Coordinates of C-alpha atoms in Angstrom, one line a residue:
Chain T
X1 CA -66.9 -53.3 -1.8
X2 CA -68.6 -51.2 0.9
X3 CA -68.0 -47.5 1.5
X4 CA -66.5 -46.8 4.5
X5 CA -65.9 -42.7 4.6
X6 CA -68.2 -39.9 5.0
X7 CA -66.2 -36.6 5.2
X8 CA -68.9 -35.2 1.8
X9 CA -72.0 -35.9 4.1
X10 CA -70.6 -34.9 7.1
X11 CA -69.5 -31.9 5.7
X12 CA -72.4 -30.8 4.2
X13 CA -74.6 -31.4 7.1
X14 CA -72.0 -28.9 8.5
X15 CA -72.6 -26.4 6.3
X16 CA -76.5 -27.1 6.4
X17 CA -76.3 -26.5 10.0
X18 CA -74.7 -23.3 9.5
X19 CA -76.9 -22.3 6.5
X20 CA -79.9 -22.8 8.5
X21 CA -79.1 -21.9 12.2
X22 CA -76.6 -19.0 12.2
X23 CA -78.3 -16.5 15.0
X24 CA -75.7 -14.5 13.1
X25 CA -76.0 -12.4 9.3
X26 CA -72.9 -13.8 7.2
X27 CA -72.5 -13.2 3.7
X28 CA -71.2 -16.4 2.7
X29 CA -70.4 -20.1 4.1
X30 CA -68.7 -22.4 1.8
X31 CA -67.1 -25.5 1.6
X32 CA -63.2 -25.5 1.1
X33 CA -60.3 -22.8 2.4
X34 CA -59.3 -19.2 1.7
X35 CA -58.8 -19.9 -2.6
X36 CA -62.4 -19.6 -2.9
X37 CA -61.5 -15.8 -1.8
X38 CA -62.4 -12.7 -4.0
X39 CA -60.1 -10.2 -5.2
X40 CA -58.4 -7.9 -1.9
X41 CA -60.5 -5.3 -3.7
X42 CA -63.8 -6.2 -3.3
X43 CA -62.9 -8.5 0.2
X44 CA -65.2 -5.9 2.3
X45 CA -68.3 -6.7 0.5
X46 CA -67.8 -10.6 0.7
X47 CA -67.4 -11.4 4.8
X48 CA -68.0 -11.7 6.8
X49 CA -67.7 -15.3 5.6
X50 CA -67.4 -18.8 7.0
X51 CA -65.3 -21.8 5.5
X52 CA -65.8 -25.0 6.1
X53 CA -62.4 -26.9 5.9
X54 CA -62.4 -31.1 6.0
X55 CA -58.8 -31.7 7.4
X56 CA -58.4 -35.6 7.5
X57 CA -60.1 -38.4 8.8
X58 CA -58.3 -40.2 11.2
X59 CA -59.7 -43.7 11.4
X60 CA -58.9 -46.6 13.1
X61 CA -60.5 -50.5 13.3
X62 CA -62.9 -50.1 16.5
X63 CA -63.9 -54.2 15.8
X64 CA -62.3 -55.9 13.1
X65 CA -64.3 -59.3 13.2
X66 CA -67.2 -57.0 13.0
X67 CA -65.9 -54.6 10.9
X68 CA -66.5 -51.5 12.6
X69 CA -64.7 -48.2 11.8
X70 CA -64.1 -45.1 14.6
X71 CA -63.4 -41.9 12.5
X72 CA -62.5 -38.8 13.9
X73 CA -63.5 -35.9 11.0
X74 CA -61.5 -32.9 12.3
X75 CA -62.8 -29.5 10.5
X76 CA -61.4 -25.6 10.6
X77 CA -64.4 -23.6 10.5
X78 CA -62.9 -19.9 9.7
X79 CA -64.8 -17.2 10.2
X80 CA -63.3 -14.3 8.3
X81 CA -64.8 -10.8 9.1
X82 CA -63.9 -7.1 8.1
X83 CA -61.1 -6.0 10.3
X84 CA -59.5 -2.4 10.0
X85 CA -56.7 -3.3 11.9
X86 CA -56.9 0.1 13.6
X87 CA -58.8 -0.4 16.4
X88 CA -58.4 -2.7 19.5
X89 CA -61.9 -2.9 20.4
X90 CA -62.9 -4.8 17.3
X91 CA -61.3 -7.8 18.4
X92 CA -64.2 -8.8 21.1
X93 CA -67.1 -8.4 18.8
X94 CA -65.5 -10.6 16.2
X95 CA -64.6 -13.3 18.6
X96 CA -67.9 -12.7 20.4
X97 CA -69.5 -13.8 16.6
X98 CA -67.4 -16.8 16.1
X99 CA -68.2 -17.9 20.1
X100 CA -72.0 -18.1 18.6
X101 CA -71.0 -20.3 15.5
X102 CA -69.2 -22.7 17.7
X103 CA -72.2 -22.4 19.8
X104 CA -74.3 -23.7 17.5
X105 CA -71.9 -26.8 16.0
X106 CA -71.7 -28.2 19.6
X107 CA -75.6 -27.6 20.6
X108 CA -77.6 -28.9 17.4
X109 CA -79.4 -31.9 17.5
X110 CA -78.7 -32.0 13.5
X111 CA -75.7 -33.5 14.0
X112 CA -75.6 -35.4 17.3
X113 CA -78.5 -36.8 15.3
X114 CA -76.8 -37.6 12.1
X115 CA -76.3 -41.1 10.4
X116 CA -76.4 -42.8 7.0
X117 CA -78.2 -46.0 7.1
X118 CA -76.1 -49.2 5.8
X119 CA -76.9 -50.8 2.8
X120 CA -75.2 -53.3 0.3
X121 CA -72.9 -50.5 -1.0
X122 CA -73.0 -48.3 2.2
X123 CA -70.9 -49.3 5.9
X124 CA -73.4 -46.8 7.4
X125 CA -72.7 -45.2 10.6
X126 CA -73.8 -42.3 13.1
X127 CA -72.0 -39.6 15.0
X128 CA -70.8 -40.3 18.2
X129 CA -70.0 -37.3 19.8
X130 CA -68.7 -33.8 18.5
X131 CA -67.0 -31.5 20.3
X132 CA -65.3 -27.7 19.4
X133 CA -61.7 -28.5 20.3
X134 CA -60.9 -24.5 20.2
X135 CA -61.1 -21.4 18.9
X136 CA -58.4 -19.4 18.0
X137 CA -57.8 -16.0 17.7
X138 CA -54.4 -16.1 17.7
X139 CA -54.2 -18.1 14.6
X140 CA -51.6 -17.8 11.1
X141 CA -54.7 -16.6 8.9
X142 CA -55.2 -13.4 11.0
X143 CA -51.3 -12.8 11.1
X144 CA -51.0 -13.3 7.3
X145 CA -53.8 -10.5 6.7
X146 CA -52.4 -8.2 8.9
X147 CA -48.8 -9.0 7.2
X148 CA -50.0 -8.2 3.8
X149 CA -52.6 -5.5 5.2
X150 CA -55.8 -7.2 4.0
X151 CA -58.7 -5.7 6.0
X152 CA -60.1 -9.2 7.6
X153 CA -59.6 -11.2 10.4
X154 CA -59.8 -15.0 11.0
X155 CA -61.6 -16.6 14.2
X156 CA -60.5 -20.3 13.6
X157 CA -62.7 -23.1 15.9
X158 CA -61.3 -26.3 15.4
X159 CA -64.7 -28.8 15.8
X160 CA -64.0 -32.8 15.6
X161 CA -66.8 -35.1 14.6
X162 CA -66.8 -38.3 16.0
X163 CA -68.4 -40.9 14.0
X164 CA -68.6 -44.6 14.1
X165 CA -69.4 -46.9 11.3
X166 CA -72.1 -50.1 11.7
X167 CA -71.4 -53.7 12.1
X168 CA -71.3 -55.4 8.6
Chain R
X1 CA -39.5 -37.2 7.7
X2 CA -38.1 -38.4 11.0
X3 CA -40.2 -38.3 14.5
X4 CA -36.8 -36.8 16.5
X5 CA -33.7 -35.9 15.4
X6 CA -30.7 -35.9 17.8
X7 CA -27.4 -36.5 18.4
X8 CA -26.0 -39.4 20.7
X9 CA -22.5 -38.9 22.8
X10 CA -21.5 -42.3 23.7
X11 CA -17.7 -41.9 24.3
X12 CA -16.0 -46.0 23.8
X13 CA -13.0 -43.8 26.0
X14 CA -15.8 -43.2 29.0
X15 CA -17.3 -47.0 28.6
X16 CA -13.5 -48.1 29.1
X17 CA -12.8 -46.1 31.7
X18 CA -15.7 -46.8 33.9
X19 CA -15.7 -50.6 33.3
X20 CA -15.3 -52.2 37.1
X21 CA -15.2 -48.6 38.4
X22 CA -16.6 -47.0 42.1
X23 CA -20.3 -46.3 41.6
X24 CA -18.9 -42.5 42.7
X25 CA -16.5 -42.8 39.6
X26 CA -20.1 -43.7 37.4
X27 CA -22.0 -41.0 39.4
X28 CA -19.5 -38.6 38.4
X29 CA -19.5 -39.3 34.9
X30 CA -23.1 -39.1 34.6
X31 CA -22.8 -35.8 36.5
X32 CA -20.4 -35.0 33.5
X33 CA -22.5 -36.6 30.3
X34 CA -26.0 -34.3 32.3
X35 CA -23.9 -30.9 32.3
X36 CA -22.4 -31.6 28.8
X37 CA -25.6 -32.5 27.1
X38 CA -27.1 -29.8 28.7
X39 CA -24.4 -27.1 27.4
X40 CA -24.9 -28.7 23.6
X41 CA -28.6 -27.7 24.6
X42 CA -28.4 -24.8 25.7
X43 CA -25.8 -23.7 22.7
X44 CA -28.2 -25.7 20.2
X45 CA -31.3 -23.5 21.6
X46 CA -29.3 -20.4 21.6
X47 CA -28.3 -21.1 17.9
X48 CA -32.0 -21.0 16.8
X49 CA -32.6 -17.8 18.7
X50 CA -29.8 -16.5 16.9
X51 CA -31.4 -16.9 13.1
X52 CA -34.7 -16.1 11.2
X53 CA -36.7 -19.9 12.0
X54 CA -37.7 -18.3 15.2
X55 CA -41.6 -17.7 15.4
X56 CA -43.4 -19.6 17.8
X57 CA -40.7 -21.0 20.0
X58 CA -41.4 -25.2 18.8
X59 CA -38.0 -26.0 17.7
X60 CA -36.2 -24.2 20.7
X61 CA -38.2 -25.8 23.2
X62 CA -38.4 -29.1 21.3
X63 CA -34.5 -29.2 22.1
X64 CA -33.9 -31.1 25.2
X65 CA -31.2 -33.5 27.0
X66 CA -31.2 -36.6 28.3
X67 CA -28.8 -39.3 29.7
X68 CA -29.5 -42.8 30.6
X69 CA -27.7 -45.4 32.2
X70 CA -27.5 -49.0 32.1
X71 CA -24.8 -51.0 34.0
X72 CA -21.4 -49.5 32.4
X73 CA -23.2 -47.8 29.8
X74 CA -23.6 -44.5 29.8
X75 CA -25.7 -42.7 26.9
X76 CA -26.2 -38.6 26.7
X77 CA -28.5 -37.3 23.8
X78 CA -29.6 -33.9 22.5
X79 CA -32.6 -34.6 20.7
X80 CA -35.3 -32.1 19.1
X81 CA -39.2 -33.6 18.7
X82 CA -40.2 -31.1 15.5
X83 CA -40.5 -33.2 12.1
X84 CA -38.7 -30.2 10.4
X85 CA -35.7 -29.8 13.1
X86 CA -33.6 -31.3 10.4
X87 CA -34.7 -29.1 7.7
X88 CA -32.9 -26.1 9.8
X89 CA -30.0 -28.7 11.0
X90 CA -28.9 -29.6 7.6
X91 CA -30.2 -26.8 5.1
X92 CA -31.9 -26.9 2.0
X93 CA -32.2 -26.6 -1.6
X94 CA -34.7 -24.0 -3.0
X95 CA -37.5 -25.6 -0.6
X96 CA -40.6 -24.0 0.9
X97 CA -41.7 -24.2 4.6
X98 CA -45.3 -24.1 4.9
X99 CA -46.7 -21.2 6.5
X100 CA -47.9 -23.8 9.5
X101 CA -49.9 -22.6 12.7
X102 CA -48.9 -24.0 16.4
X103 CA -51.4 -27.4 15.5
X104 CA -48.8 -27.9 12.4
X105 CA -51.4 -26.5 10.3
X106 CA -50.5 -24.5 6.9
X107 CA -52.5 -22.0 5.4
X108 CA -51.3 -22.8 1.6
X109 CA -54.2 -21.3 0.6
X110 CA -54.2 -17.8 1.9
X111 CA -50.1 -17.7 0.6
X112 CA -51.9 -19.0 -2.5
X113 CA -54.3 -16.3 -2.9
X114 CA -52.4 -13.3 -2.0
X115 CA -49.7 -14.3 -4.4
X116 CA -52.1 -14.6 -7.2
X117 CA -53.6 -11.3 -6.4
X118 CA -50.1 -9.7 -6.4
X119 CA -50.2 -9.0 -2.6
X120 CA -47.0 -11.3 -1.8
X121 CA -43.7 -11.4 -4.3
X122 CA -40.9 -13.3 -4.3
X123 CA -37.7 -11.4 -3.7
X124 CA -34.6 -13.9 -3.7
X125 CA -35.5 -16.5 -1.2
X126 CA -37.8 -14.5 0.3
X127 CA -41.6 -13.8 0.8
X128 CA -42.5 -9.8 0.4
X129 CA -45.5 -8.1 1.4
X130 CA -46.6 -6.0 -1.8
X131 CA -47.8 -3.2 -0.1
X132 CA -45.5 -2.6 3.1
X133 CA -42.2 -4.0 1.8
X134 CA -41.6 -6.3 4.2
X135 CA -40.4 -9.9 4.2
X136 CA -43.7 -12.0 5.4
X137 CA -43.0 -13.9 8.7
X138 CA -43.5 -17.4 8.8
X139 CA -42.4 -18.6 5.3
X140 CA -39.2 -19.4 4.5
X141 CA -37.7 -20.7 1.4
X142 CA -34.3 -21.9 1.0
X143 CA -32.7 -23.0 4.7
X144 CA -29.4 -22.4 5.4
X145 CA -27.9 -25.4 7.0
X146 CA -27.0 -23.9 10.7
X147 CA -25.9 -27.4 12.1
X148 CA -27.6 -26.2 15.5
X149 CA -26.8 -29.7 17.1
X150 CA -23.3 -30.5 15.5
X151 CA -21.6 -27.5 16.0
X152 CA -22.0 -27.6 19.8
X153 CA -21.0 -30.9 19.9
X154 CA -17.6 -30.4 18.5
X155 CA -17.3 -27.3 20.9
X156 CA -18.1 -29.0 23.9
X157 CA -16.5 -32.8 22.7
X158 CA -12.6 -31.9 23.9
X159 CA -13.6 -30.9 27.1
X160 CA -15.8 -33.8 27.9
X161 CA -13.1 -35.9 26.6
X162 CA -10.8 -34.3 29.0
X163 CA -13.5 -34.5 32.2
X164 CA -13.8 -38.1 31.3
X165 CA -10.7 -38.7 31.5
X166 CA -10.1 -36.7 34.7
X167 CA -12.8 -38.6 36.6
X168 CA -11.5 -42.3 35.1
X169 CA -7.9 -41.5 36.4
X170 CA -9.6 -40.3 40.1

């Protein structure tokens, strides 16, 4: 039985993109949502941070004689930076940072390039298209800190790989 | 958990009453099942306003009328498009909401962590903020049935009974 579903190798090309390319100084990027947090003690010195959250995959039969799959991989990317809470002109710098990670997810050639070659085990497939569906500011994450008066903020940009799976 | 949840008015008095009637008698009741449905709305929406499942606005503006007719049948409906509309209709046992953003989206994981780092505590059926006191917005546990869709209904039935009858008789 082939393998069909990429979201691990999708995911961690994410992450090498943003390991390698960041035009921005983060402290950490990981893989998974806000458990992998540190105590509210010692918050400061881990952000600014990024996550990189798999959602889903939505998938659906793009040629079922031929066995091709369309995915859609929809990802939160969150980045979570130091936030006092006390001033209003923090909010543009921290958006302005986040603006330049979702820069770089919809520009590099890393993944508009990306594809795992079929095999007997393996469906195989490339990347369509990606595109940053939004970022929001605006967002529960941010509200939840300022609720429980943790000093960090969350820029969320919702990215969406497209991928397609090869004939078998 | 069900795509819409709604109640139908489809009166068997109205469908009598309109059977071989004017198309002004039809008109009229439709006029009638449009400003009743819309009153059950309006109520419905103004029932939500009234209690704590109020954040971002989905379930009140999810709410909305419509009537449709076919030949001698008449149908008026108050539906609402949220998957948790009837959470909040019916109430609940001991059950948590997820903290969920405008894209339906929860944020588990963040409740998760502040609670386990003592920044969030349960007090009765509600959320608090360690540090400020405050119930936390946005999570809910336990929901009161407030029958947001029923109640008007019985309000409003009588006097749609009554109109329907009115405009039959004309």
């Amino acid at each position: 039985m082939k393998n069909f579903y990429y979201t691990t190798e999708i995911t961690k090309k994410i992450k090498e993109v943003l390991d390698t390319e960041l035009p921005l100084t983060v402290k950490n990027i990981n893989i998974g949502g806000f458990r992998l947090l540190p105590a509210p003690e010692v918050i400061k010195e881990y952000l600014p941070a990024v996550f990189i959250e798999p959602i889903e995959i939505d998938t659906e039969s793009a040629n079922e004689v031929l066995d091709i799959e369309a995915e859609q991989y929809p990802f939160q990317i969150l980045y979570t930076a130091p936030y006092s809470y006390e001033t209003q002109e923090e909010m543009l710098p921290k958006i302005k940072e986040a603006e330049l990670i979702a820069n770089v997810l919809r520009a590099t050639p890393v993944l508009s390039s990306f594809r795992i070659d079929p095999s007997e085990t393996e469906a195989g497939g490339m990347v369509v298209y990606r595109r940053v569906r939004g970022i929001r500011f605006d967002n529960i994450s941010t509200e939840l800190f300022a609720q429980i008066k943790v000093p960090a903020c969350v820029v969320q940009i919702d990215f969406d790989i497209f991928f397609r799976t090869f004939a078998g | 958990v069900a795509d819409s949840f709604r109640i139908i008015i489809e009166n068997e008095q109205a469908v009598k009453y309109l059977t071989g009637k004017e198309e002004s008698t039809k008109r009229r009741v439709t006029q009638i099942m449009n400003l009743v449905t819309r009153d059950i709305r309006d109520d419905a929406r103004e029932i939500i306003r009234s209690t704590e499942h109020i954040w971002q606005g989905r379930l009140i503006n999810s709410i909305l009328n419509r009537v449709s007719t076919s030949g001698d049948h008449i149908v008026g409906e108050v539906f609402s498009g949220v998957d948790y509309a009837i959470y909040i209709h019916e109430g609940t046992r001991r059950h948590y909401v997820p903290f969920v953003d405008r894209n339906g989206m929860d944020r588990l994981d963040l409740i998760w962590w502040a609670r386990s780092h003592g920044l969030i505590t349960m007090k009765g059926k509600q959320f608090i903020s360690t540090i400020t006191g405050q119930p936390i917005r946005g999570i809910t546990v336990g929901i009161e049935a407030t029958k947001f869709l029923e109640q008007p209904y019985q309000k409003h039935l009588n006097n749609f009974v009554t109109q329907i009858q009115r405009a039959g008789a004309e």
